[in-house]
Amino acid sequence: MFDQELSDRVCQGSADCVTSRLTHRIPMNYAALVTSAASPLAAVGLGWLLRRTRLFGTADGETAARFAVWVTLPSLILQTFNGLAPADIQLPVVLAALLLTAASSGLAWLCYGQRHPKERGLLVGSAAVGSSLPLAAYPLIASAFGTSGLRIALLVGVANSLAVWLAGGLLFATAGAAFPERYEHVDGGTYRGEWLGMLKQGHGVYTYPSGARYEGEWRSNLKEGRGVYRFPKGGLYEGEWRGGRMDGVGVRTFASGRVQSGVWRDGKLASELEEWQCALAVEGASEAAAVGGGSLPEAAQRLLADPSSWAYLAAAALVLTGRQLTPTLHLATSSLAAAHAPLALLALGMTLDELTAPQPHQFGDVGAVLALRLLPPLLLAATAAAALPRLLGWTAARALAVVGPLLVCAVAPVSPQALAYAHRFRLNESLAAAITYASMAAGLTLMPLLAIAAAASAVGGTVWPFQAAAGAAAVGVAGLAAAGALQATQQRQRKVRMRYSPAAAGAAAAAAPSPQAEAPAMPAAAAPVPADAGSGGQGSSDKSSSSSSSGGRRGEGAAGAPDEAAAAAAPNIEAAGQAPPRRRSAFSDVGPEQPPPAPQQPQAHGSCRLRSRLRWQQAPAAAGRRHVKRQAVRPSQQAAEPSQGAAAKPPWLGTTAQHCQEMVDRATSRNMMVKFMLEKMEQAGCGVGKDFVQIEHCDAEVGGGFRPPDGVIICHNHLASQEEINHALTHELVHAYDHCRAKNLDWSNCQHHACSEIRAAVLSGDCNFKQEMLRGNVAVRAQFQKCVRRRAELSVSMNPYCQGPRAAAAVDAVFEGCFADTQPFDRIP
């Protein structure tokens, strides 16, 4: 069947192109082969172009992909198997696909069986989780091999569904439950989640004896942060919690369907908001509530929830009973099936920007997983293409009609479900995204090449072009895996040499200042800093910070009163014996440099806990401190602001370094703002390495900061949610971008500093409507501009060169020009 179909479609009925490759018709027919296999790539490129030009967004691509998987793919399955007899179903194809999955899984387990369970679950699961056949493989196979090839691919899809929902999920689950600890209370309630000593701390799930259930964040045995509470009689609350009660922005949905959304106080609705205004809080609560799910019944439940599973069951019933679709159903499914290929390819192109390229330290694991996924099918397919004609007496075209589509499916990109599993089991999402990226690049390269080779071999009546292509692909994959392993090994050795080299240790000891000469430790309050490069804290109160800098920090010391002891302990820069290093010239078009006054001892006042943005050679003890405001202060926390005279709140506990690193990895791999800024920094010539964002434990109540040339510092013990991490990174990356593009930027220049603070407040979302409303700042006109100006002045005033009226003057001097400077964005995001 494949011989005749391919001959009719490619050779236009001419037998010469099958028997001879020397006629004048062959180049034209091979060009048709290339066109039929490469045209799907053009559709993928069109989708990517639509996304890059912002005609469509990522949400549009995700919606299109969901529609393709849930609606058009089941229609395609029913249409393809409609009217077939049981003899037309080639069950050995399903068995071969299962064998390939088992081979990759077994080899991956042998390679990674001794690794840490979290690493093993991710790597083995990624090797066996199946492929993205609906979006990537089916359209290409239908274009290159026709209906018979598509039928083979859909049979492979049966095995692929088992690999995605059963094998992949169970192998990811070998990493262990996301929340392994379990405790049963005397009242019958059970808790499964994270602990800090004897206290519930972190993410967890508590099931009450009444049947109620809370899934989300905990702090000191109380519901704190974001989570979802399901009431025993129906209904739920999604949003923010404080002190064990609904407190903050959230949405309450009653069993009757009635919805209440707004700001909650002590379990009661204090002020109403539109549902869209609560979307971020609801999204964060849902994300915090996503837990575990690694048992066989749960995996089977996910398999049955997949619409394609029911489509396969319906198609099997039609084939076994010898019936066909009714005319009405046939008409409906035929139209949807015809739309699957263009819709899937456009959706694939529009979601390509969501992937993140592997970092150098990930090359080894990424290359090994690709080799485990691709080498077995490439080698087995090359062997089968040569063996089937000899063993079964098939022609080369008939053998390649089966082997070709099977191999194209086997080299398809990793299923996007791998990222979902990594998130569900709290694994390394950055590595999962890197594997998906590399697999997508390899799949989009190998699939059309192998499809062209298989179709060309069938036209030529010989299997050697296909064998050569498969062999070359296998060599290339093995070479990339070896290169990745070598790169990872060299990087580990380089890191070991940097950490343990005796020469380096001696040099560091010689360069270290003596204890007598070392400046006293910089306190959290009144620390002299040359420049404050801004903050990413969106939700924090202005009065609760000295600047608009990243990360975030809690309120001031007791009611914002002057901390005399801290002021007395602050080091004097002049006593260090050197003036701080300065960079000349102007920042963009800001204006001439101002000669700074001699640095003075800052007076302690209500705005305290500054951040040191530069590594001071004069005060090594101060170099390590990054002081920022507490981010995402809820309305109930406004009482902690100095102007209101409330007592200081207890320190924010934040989260663990590992959890913080996972949230940073998630932000750099999935958050569009963070990814966009990282990409623009690369384009500006400032490469961002794996250590650009560093996770540290900060003694002072700080969230992090930007410290050139090292990068961004995130204090894990003061940032607790994914939203805080996202906004902190976005804000700090604006400063990093300014530092990169303006090579002469001088942080001791008040106007330079003010310009960067203005841009960071504008571009990072610090002054959006939600955050200003939570701060209690609502104005009829120019609210956004007022917020930007206010936060920039607060931040610049913390610069020891710009205290007093100089901060406001600097902001006024550059406000119009810097407010309009939205680079690298084309407009205010």
Short mmCIF file of C-alpha atoms in Angstrom, two decimals, residues 149 346 547 732 744:
data_model
loop_
_atom_site.label_atom_id
_atom_site.label_comp_id
_atom_site.label_asym_id
_atom_site.label_seq_id
_atom_site.Cartn_x
_atom_site.Cartn_y
_atom_site.Cartn_z
CA GLY A 149 2.38 6.21 7.64
CA LEU A 346 1.38 26.53 14.87
CA SER A 547 14.72 51.69 48.35
CA GLU A 732 17.30 43.21 39.60
CA ASN A 744 30.30 54.05 32.04
#
